[in-house]
Amino acid sequence: MSVWGVPERVEPPVDPVDELDALVGRLEFQRTTLLVKCGGLTPEQLVFRAVPPSRLSLLGLVRHLSGVEAWFHEYDGQPDHLYYWNYVHGSTTSFEELDPTRAADDLASYRASVARSRAAVAAVGLDERSPGEDYTLRWIYLHMIEEYARHNGHADLLRECIDGATGE
């Protein structure tokens, strides 16, 4: 992999059909924003820790959000996703031990995690509680939008330090 591609990002509708459409649209926009901020960079740039002493990197954020998607995975009743980087539920090591030669694997893992999330909640109502938890799907969508927005802000700063690119 020489550089990560830049996906097309669609702005969510300003007048969504309903609450679920609004939540899904905004989360999809945030998911794609993360990939846009990584687009066009080499694996070496993706692992660069541009804001010392922070351990954050763009690839670390992608790996972290692969794991955070597990909030949705609870609904499908399947075992935890075994990420390429040996994700352990609750682990804080997604920002450590970055390997640029595994960047394509990390991207594939992220995409697999997001695809699993979409499938896991495709037929679930917003008021349904997460198995074994006290969170509704509505709360999880809101939490995930917040999580992505926070980390996309981090990604903005990292990207600007790497090559000067700024923007949405």
JSON list of C-alpha atoms in Angstrom, two decimals:
[
{"chain": "A", "resi": 1, "resn": "MET", "atom": "CA", "xyz": [0.00, 0.00, 0.00]},
{"chain": "A", "resi": 2, "resn": "SER", "atom": "CA", "xyz": [1.57, 3.27, -1.08]},
{"chain": "A", "resi": 3, "resn": "VAL", "atom": "CA", "xyz": [-1.14, 5.68, 0.12]},
{"chain": "A", "resi": 4, "resn": "TRP", "atom": "CA", "xyz": [-4.62, 5.36, 1.55]},
{"chain": "A", "resi": 5, "resn": "GLY", "atom": "CA", "xyz": [-7.38, 6.33, -0.83]},
{"chain": "A", "resi": 6, "resn": "VAL", "atom": "CA", "xyz": [-9.78, 9.20, -0.21]},
{"chain": "A", "resi": 7, "resn": "PRO", "atom": "CA", "xyz": [-13.42, 8.06, 0.01]},
{"chain": "A", "resi": 8, "resn": "GLU", "atom": "CA", "xyz": [-16.33, 10.12, -1.21]},
{"chain": "A", "resi": 9, "resn": "ARG", "atom": "CA", "xyz": [-18.10, 11.76, 1.72]},
{"chain": "A", "resi": 10, "resn": "VAL", "atom": "CA", "xyz": [-21.81, 12.50, 1.49]},
{"chain": "A", "resi": 11, "resn": "GLU", "atom": "CA", "xyz": [-23.26, 15.26, 3.66]},
{"chain": "A", "resi": 12, "resn": "PRO", "atom": "CA", "xyz": [-26.14, 13.97, 5.80]},
{"chain": "A", "resi": 13, "resn": "PRO", "atom": "CA", "xyz": [-29.58, 15.31, 4.84]},
{"chain": "A", "resi": 14, "resn": "VAL", "atom": "CA", "xyz": [-30.58, 18.58, 6.49]},
{"chain": "A", "resi": 15, "resn": "ASP", "atom": "CA", "xyz": [-34.14, 17.29, 6.78]},
{"chain": "A", "resi": 16, "resn": "PRO", "atom": "CA", "xyz": [-33.85, 13.59, 7.71]},
{"chain": "A", "resi": 17, "resn": "VAL", "atom": "CA", "xyz": [-36.87, 11.33, 7.40]},
{"chain": "A", "resi": 18, "resn": "ASP", "atom": "CA", "xyz": [-36.84, 10.37, 11.09]},
{"chain": "A", "resi": 19, "resn": "GLU", "atom": "CA", "xyz": [-34.62, 10.10, 14.14]},
{"chain": "A", "resi": 20, "resn": "LEU", "atom": "CA", "xyz": [-32.92, 6.90, 13.02]},
{"chain": "A", "resi": 21, "resn": "ASP", "atom": "CA", "xyz": [-32.13, 8.40, 9.61]},
{"chain": "A", "resi": 22, "resn": "ALA", "atom": "CA", "xyz": [-30.62, 11.44, 11.35]},
{"chain": "A", "resi": 23, "resn": "LEU", "atom": "CA", "xyz": [-28.45, 9.35, 13.68]},
{"chain": "A", "resi": 24, "resn": "VAL", "atom": "CA", "xyz": [-27.26, 6.95, 10.98]},
{"chain": "A", "resi": 25, "resn": "GLY", "atom": "CA", "xyz": [-26.55, 9.78, 8.54]},
{"chain": "A", "resi": 26, "resn": "ARG", "atom": "CA", "xyz": [-24.51, 11.76, 11.03]},
{"chain": "A", "resi": 27, "resn": "LEU", "atom": "CA", "xyz": [-22.53, 8.71, 12.19]},
{"chain": "A", "resi": 28, "resn": "GLU", "atom": "CA", "xyz": [-21.77, 7.66, 8.60]},
{"chain": "A", "resi": 29, "resn": "PHE", "atom": "CA", "xyz": [-20.54, 11.19, 7.91]},
{"chain": "A", "resi": 30, "resn": "GLN", "atom": "CA", "xyz": [-18.22, 11.02, 10.93]},
{"chain": "A", "resi": 31, "resn": "ARG", "atom": "CA", "xyz": [-16.93, 7.56, 9.95]},
{"chain": "A", "resi": 32, "resn": "THR", "atom": "CA", "xyz": [-16.11, 8.77, 6.46]},
{"chain": "A", "resi": 33, "resn": "THR", "atom": "CA", "xyz": [-14.54, 11.96, 7.81]},
{"chain": "A", "resi": 34, "resn": "LEU", "atom": "CA", "xyz": [-11.99, 9.86, 9.68]},
{"chain": "A", "resi": 35, "resn": "LEU", "atom": "CA", "xyz": [-11.01, 8.08, 6.46]},
{"chain": "A", "resi": 36, "resn": "VAL", "atom": "CA", "xyz": [-10.91, 11.36, 4.51]},
{"chain": "A", "resi": 37, "resn": "LYS", "atom": "CA", "xyz": [-8.45, 12.75, 7.07]},
{"chain": "A", "resi": 38, "resn": "CYS", "atom": "CA", "xyz": [-6.22, 9.70, 6.51]},
{"chain": "A", "resi": 39, "resn": "GLY", "atom": "CA", "xyz": [-6.62, 9.72, 2.73]},
{"chain": "A", "resi": 40, "resn": "GLY", "atom": "CA", "xyz": [-3.62, 10.35, 0.52]},
{"chain": "A", "resi": 41, "resn": "LEU", "atom": "CA", "xyz": [-1.10, 9.56, 3.26]},
{"chain": "A", "resi": 42, "resn": "THR", "atom": "CA", "xyz": [1.55, 6.86, 3.30]},
{"chain": "A", "resi": 43, "resn": "PRO", "atom": "CA", "xyz": [1.60, 4.23, 6.04]},
{"chain": "A", "resi": 44, "resn": "GLU", "atom": "CA", "xyz": [4.65, 5.98, 7.52]},
{"chain": "A", "resi": 45, "resn": "GLN", "atom": "CA", "xyz": [2.71, 9.24, 7.73]},
{"chain": "A", "resi": 46, "resn": "LEU", "atom": "CA", "xyz": [-0.26, 7.45, 9.30]},
{"chain": "A", "resi": 47, "resn": "VAL", "atom": "CA", "xyz": [1.87, 6.19, 12.21]},
{"chain": "A", "resi": 48, "resn": "PHE", "atom": "CA", "xyz": [3.61, 9.54, 12.78]},
{"chain": "A", "resi": 49, "resn": "ARG", "atom": "CA", "xyz": [3.00, 10.92, 16.26]},
{"chain": "A", "resi": 50, "resn": "ALA", "atom": "CA", "xyz": [2.80, 14.55, 15.28]},
{"chain": "A", "resi": 51, "resn": "VAL", "atom": "CA", "xyz": [1.95, 16.18, 18.62]},
{"chain": "A", "resi": 52, "resn": "PRO", "atom": "CA", "xyz": [4.43, 15.04, 21.31]},
{"chain": "A", "resi": 53, "resn": "PRO", "atom": "CA", "xyz": [4.16, 14.02, 24.08]},
{"chain": "A", "resi": 54, "resn": "SER", "atom": "CA", "xyz": [0.84, 12.58, 22.90]},
{"chain": "A", "resi": 55, "resn": "ARG", "atom": "CA", "xyz": [0.94, 9.00, 21.59]},
{"chain": "A", "resi": 56, "resn": "LEU", "atom": "CA", "xyz": [-1.87, 9.75, 19.10]},
{"chain": "A", "resi": 57, "resn": "SER", "atom": "CA", "xyz": [-1.44, 9.00, 15.42]},
{"chain": "A", "resi": 58, "resn": "LEU", "atom": "CA", "xyz": [-3.93, 8.75, 12.60]},
{"chain": "A", "resi": 59, "resn": "LEU", "atom": "CA", "xyz": [-3.46, 4.98, 12.36]},
{"chain": "A", "resi": 60, "resn": "GLY", "atom": "CA", "xyz": [-3.86, 4.71, 16.13]},
{"chain": "A", "resi": 61, "resn": "LEU", "atom": "CA", "xyz": [-7.18, 6.55, 15.86]},
{"chain": "A", "resi": 62, "resn": "VAL", "atom": "CA", "xyz": [-8.37, 4.16, 13.13]},
{"chain": "A", "resi": 63, "resn": "ARG", "atom": "CA", "xyz": [-7.39, 1.18, 15.27]},
{"chain": "A", "resi": 64, "resn": "HIS", "atom": "CA", "xyz": [-9.06, 2.68, 18.35]},
{"chain": "A", "resi": 65, "resn": "LEU", "atom": "CA", "xyz": [-12.31, 3.34, 16.50]},
{"chain": "A", "resi": 66, "resn": "SER", "atom": "CA", "xyz": [-12.28, -0.21, 15.12]},
{"chain": "A", "resi": 67, "resn": "GLY", "atom": "CA", "xyz": [-12.61, -1.31, 18.71]},
{"chain": "A", "resi": 68, "resn": "VAL", "atom": "CA", "xyz": [-15.10, 1.36, 19.75]},
{"chain": "A", "resi": 69, "resn": "GLU", "atom": "CA", "xyz": [-17.46, 0.06, 17.07]},
{"chain": "A", "resi": 70, "resn": "ALA", "atom": "CA", "xyz": [-17.93, -2.96, 19.39]},
{"chain": "A", "resi": 71, "resn": "TRP", "atom": "CA", "xyz": [-20.70, -1.00, 21.13]},
{"chain": "A", "resi": 72, "resn": "PHE", "atom": "CA", "xyz": [-22.87, -2.03, 18.17]},
{"chain": "A", "resi": 73, "resn": "HIS", "atom": "CA", "xyz": [-21.48, -5.56, 17.94]},
{"chain": "A", "resi": 74, "resn": "GLU", "atom": "CA", "xyz": [-23.15, -6.46, 21.25]},
{"chain": "A", "resi": 75, "resn": "TYR", "atom": "CA", "xyz": [-26.46, -6.70, 19.37]},
{"chain": "A", "resi": 76, "resn": "ASP", "atom": "CA", "xyz": [-25.44, -9.58, 17.10]},
{"chain": "A", "resi": 77, "resn": "GLY", "atom": "CA", "xyz": [-24.54, -12.06, 19.84]},
{"chain": "A", "resi": 78, "resn": "GLN", "atom": "CA", "xyz": [-21.33, -13.09, 18.08]},
{"chain": "A", "resi": 79, "resn": "PRO", "atom": "CA", "xyz": [-17.91, -13.34, 19.79]},
{"chain": "A", "resi": 80, "resn": "ASP", "atom": "CA", "xyz": [-15.69, -10.26, 19.94]},
{"chain": "A", "resi": 81, "resn": "HIS", "atom": "CA", "xyz": [-14.09, -9.36, 16.64]},
{"chain": "A", "resi": 82, "resn": "LEU", "atom": "CA", "xyz": [-10.47, -10.47, 16.53]},
{"chain": "A", "resi": 83, "resn": "TYR", "atom": "CA", "xyz": [-8.77, -7.45, 15.06]},
{"chain": "A", "resi": 84, "resn": "TYR", "atom": "CA", "xyz": [-5.50, -7.77, 13.17]},
{"chain": "A", "resi": 85, "resn": "TRP", "atom": "CA", "xyz": [-3.72, -5.95, 15.99]},
{"chain": "A", "resi": 86, "resn": "ASN", "atom": "CA", "xyz": [-5.07, -8.29, 18.67]},
{"chain": "A", "resi": 87, "resn": "TYR", "atom": "CA", "xyz": [-7.70, -5.96, 20.06]},
{"chain": "A", "resi": 88, "resn": "VAL", "atom": "CA", "xyz": [-8.77, -6.84, 23.57]},
{"chain": "A", "resi": 89, "resn": "HIS", "atom": "CA", "xyz": [-12.05, -5.32, 24.79]},
{"chain": "A", "resi": 90, "resn": "GLY", "atom": "CA", "xyz": [-11.19, -2.34, 26.99]},
{"chain": "A", "resi": 91, "resn": "SER", "atom": "CA", "xyz": [-7.57, -2.28, 25.88]},
{"chain": "A", "resi": 92, "resn": "THR", "atom": "CA", "xyz": [-5.83, 1.09, 25.60]},
{"chain": "A", "resi": 93, "resn": "THR", "atom": "CA", "xyz": [-3.02, -0.20, 23.40]},
{"chain": "A", "resi": 94, "resn": "SER", "atom": "CA", "xyz": [-4.51, 0.81, 20.04]},
{"chain": "A", "resi": 95, "resn": "PHE", "atom": "CA", "xyz": [-2.21, 3.83, 20.01]},
{"chain": "A", "resi": 96, "resn": "GLU", "atom": "CA", "xyz": [0.91, 1.76, 20.77]},
{"chain": "A", "resi": 97, "resn": "GLU", "atom": "CA", "xyz": [2.96, -0.69, 18.74]},
{"chain": "A", "resi": 98, "resn": "LEU", "atom": "CA", "xyz": [2.05, 0.86, 15.40]},
{"chain": "A", "resi": 99, "resn": "ASP", "atom": "CA", "xyz": [3.42, -0.93, 12.37]},
{"chain": "A", "resi": 100, "resn": "PRO", "atom": "CA", "xyz": [3.23, 0.88, 9.02]},
{"chain": "A", "resi": 101, "resn": "THR", "atom": "CA", "xyz": [3.57, -2.44, 7.19]},
{"chain": "A", "resi": 102, "resn": "ARG", "atom": "CA", "xyz": [0.20, -3.47, 8.72]},
{"chain": "A", "resi": 103, "resn": "ALA", "atom": "CA", "xyz": [-1.65, -0.26, 7.76]},
{"chain": "A", "resi": 104, "resn": "ALA", "atom": "CA", "xyz": [-3.67, -2.06, 5.06]},
{"chain": "A", "resi": 105, "resn": "ASP", "atom": "CA", "xyz": [-4.64, -4.73, 7.62]},
{"chain": "A", "resi": 106, "resn": "ASP", "atom": "CA", "xyz": [-5.72, -2.05, 10.09]},
{"chain": "A", "resi": 107, "resn": "LEU", "atom": "CA", "xyz": [-7.86, -0.37, 7.42]},
{"chain": "A", "resi": 108, "resn": "ALA", "atom": "CA", "xyz": [-9.43, -3.72, 6.50]},
{"chain": "A", "resi": 109, "resn": "SER", "atom": "CA", "xyz": [-10.10, -4.40, 10.18]},
{"chain": "A", "resi": 110, "resn": "TYR", "atom": "CA", "xyz": [-11.73, -0.99, 10.59]},
{"chain": "A", "resi": 111, "resn": "ARG", "atom": "CA", "xyz": [-13.94, -1.57, 7.56]},
{"chain": "A", "resi": 112, "resn": "ALA", "atom": "CA", "xyz": [-14.90, -5.04, 8.81]},
{"chain": "A", "resi": 113, "resn": "SER", "atom": "CA", "xyz": [-15.77, -3.65, 12.22]},
{"chain": "A", "resi": 114, "resn": "VAL", "atom": "CA", "xyz": [-17.97, -0.91, 10.72]},
{"chain": "A", "resi": 115, "resn": "ALA", "atom": "CA", "xyz": [-19.68, -3.41, 8.39]},
{"chain": "A", "resi": 116, "resn": "ARG", "atom": "CA", "xyz": [-20.39, -5.66, 11.36]},
{"chain": "A", "resi": 117, "resn": "SER", "atom": "CA", "xyz": [-21.81, -2.68, 13.28]},
{"chain": "A", "resi": 118, "resn": "ARG", "atom": "CA", "xyz": [-24.18, -1.80, 10.46]},
{"chain": "A", "resi": 119, "resn": "ALA", "atom": "CA", "xyz": [-25.39, -5.39, 10.14]},
{"chain": "A", "resi": 120, "resn": "ALA", "atom": "CA", "xyz": [-25.73, -5.91, 13.91]},
{"chain": "A", "resi": 121, "resn": "VAL", "atom": "CA", "xyz": [-28.21, -3.06, 14.35]},
{"chain": "A", "resi": 122, "resn": "ALA", "atom": "CA", "xyz": [-29.94, -3.05, 10.94]},
{"chain": "A", "resi": 123, "resn": "ALA", "atom": "CA", "xyz": [-33.22, -4.36, 12.38]},
{"chain": "A", "resi": 124, "resn": "VAL", "atom": "CA", "xyz": [-32.90, -3.07, 15.96]},
{"chain": "A", "resi": 125, "resn": "GLY", "atom": "CA", "xyz": [-35.14, -0.33, 17.35]},
{"chain": "A", "resi": 126, "resn": "LEU", "atom": "CA", "xyz": [-33.62, 2.74, 18.99]},
{"chain": "A", "resi": 127, "resn": "ASP", "atom": "CA", "xyz": [-35.22, 1.91, 22.35]},
{"chain": "A", "resi": 128, "resn": "GLU", "atom": "CA", "xyz": [-33.76, -1.60, 22.48]},
{"chain": "A", "resi": 129, "resn": "ARG", "atom": "CA", "xyz": [-31.19, -2.04, 25.24]},
{"chain": "A", "resi": 130, "resn": "SER", "atom": "CA", "xyz": [-27.77, -3.45, 24.53]},
{"chain": "A", "resi": 131, "resn": "PRO", "atom": "CA", "xyz": [-27.53, -7.06, 25.74]},
{"chain": "A", "resi": 132, "resn": "GLY", "atom": "CA", "xyz": [-26.09, -7.12, 29.23]},
{"chain": "A", "resi": 133, "resn": "GLU", "atom": "CA", "xyz": [-25.90, -3.32, 29.42]},
{"chain": "A", "resi": 134, "resn": "ASP", "atom": "CA", "xyz": [-28.17, -0.49, 30.40]},
{"chain": "A", "resi": 135, "resn": "TYR", "atom": "CA", "xyz": [-27.74, 1.51, 27.18]},
{"chain": "A", "resi": 136, "resn": "THR", "atom": "CA", "xyz": [-30.30, 1.93, 24.44]},
{"chain": "A", "resi": 137, "resn": "LEU", "atom": "CA", "xyz": [-29.29, 1.85, 20.81]},
{"chain": "A", "resi": 138, "resn": "ARG", "atom": "CA", "xyz": [-30.23, 5.54, 20.66]},
{"chain": "A", "resi": 139, "resn": "TRP", "atom": "CA", "xyz": [-27.69, 6.32, 23.39]},
{"chain": "A", "resi": 140, "resn": "ILE", "atom": "CA", "xyz": [-25.03, 4.25, 21.60]},
{"chain": "A", "resi": 141, "resn": "TYR", "atom": "CA", "xyz": [-25.56, 6.16, 18.34]},
{"chain": "A", "resi": 142, "resn": "LEU", "atom": "CA", "xyz": [-25.24, 9.47, 20.20]},
{"chain": "A", "resi": 143, "resn": "HIS", "atom": "CA", "xyz": [-22.15, 8.26, 22.05]},
{"chain": "A", "resi": 144, "resn": "MET", "atom": "CA", "xyz": [-20.53, 7.06, 18.84]},
{"chain": "A", "resi": 145, "resn": "ILE", "atom": "CA", "xyz": [-21.20, 10.34, 17.03]},
{"chain": "A", "resi": 146, "resn": "GLU", "atom": "CA", "xyz": [-19.59, 12.14, 19.98]},
{"chain": "A", "resi": 147, "resn": "GLU", "atom": "CA", "xyz": [-16.63, 9.71, 20.00]},
{"chain": "A", "resi": 148, "resn": "TYR", "atom": "CA", "xyz": [-15.96, 10.11, 16.29]},
{"chain": "A", "resi": 149, "resn": "ALA", "atom": "CA", "xyz": [-16.37, 13.90, 16.39]},
{"chain": "A", "resi": 150, "resn": "ARG", "atom": "CA", "xyz": [-13.84, 14.18, 19.23]},
{"chain": "A", "resi": 151, "resn": "HIS", "atom": "CA", "xyz": [-11.32, 11.96, 17.48]},
{"chain": "A", "resi": 152, "resn": "ASN", "atom": "CA", "xyz": [-11.88, 13.63, 14.12]},
{"chain": "A", "resi": 153, "resn": "GLY", "atom": "CA", "xyz": [-10.83, 16.86, 15.83]},
{"chain": "A", "resi": 154, "resn": "HIS", "atom": "CA", "xyz": [-7.65, 15.10, 16.93]},
{"chain": "A", "resi": 155, "resn": "ALA", "atom": "CA", "xyz": [-7.21, 13.80, 13.37]},
{"chain": "A", "resi": 156, "resn": "ASP", "atom": "CA", "xyz": [-7.51, 17.34, 12.02]},
{"chain": "A", "resi": 157, "resn": "LEU", "atom": "CA", "xyz": [-4.63, 18.52, 14.19]},
{"chain": "A", "resi": 158, "resn": "LEU", "atom": "CA", "xyz": [-2.50, 15.48, 13.38]},
{"chain": "A", "resi": 159, "resn": "ARG", "atom": "CA", "xyz": [-3.08, 15.86, 9.64]},
{"chain": "A", "resi": 160, "resn": "GLU", "atom": "CA", "xyz": [-2.21, 19.55, 9.74]},
{"chain": "A", "resi": 161, "resn": "CYS", "atom": "CA", "xyz": [1.09, 18.72, 11.47]},
{"chain": "A", "resi": 162, "resn": "ILE", "atom": "CA", "xyz": [1.88, 15.99, 8.94]},
{"chain": "A", "resi": 163, "resn": "ASP", "atom": "CA", "xyz": [1.33, 17.86, 5.68]},
{"chain": "A", "resi": 164, "resn": "GLY", "atom": "CA", "xyz": [-0.51, 21.11, 6.38]},
{"chain": "A", "resi": 165, "resn": "ALA", "atom": "CA", "xyz": [-3.89, 19.85, 5.16]},
{"chain": "A", "resi": 166, "resn": "THR", "atom": "CA", "xyz": [-6.86, 21.28, 7.04]},
{"chain": "A", "resi": 167, "resn": "GLY", "atom": "CA", "xyz": [-10.60, 21.24, 6.67]},
{"chain": "A", "resi": 168, "resn": "GLU", "atom": "CA", "xyz": [-13.73, 19.21, 7.19]}
]
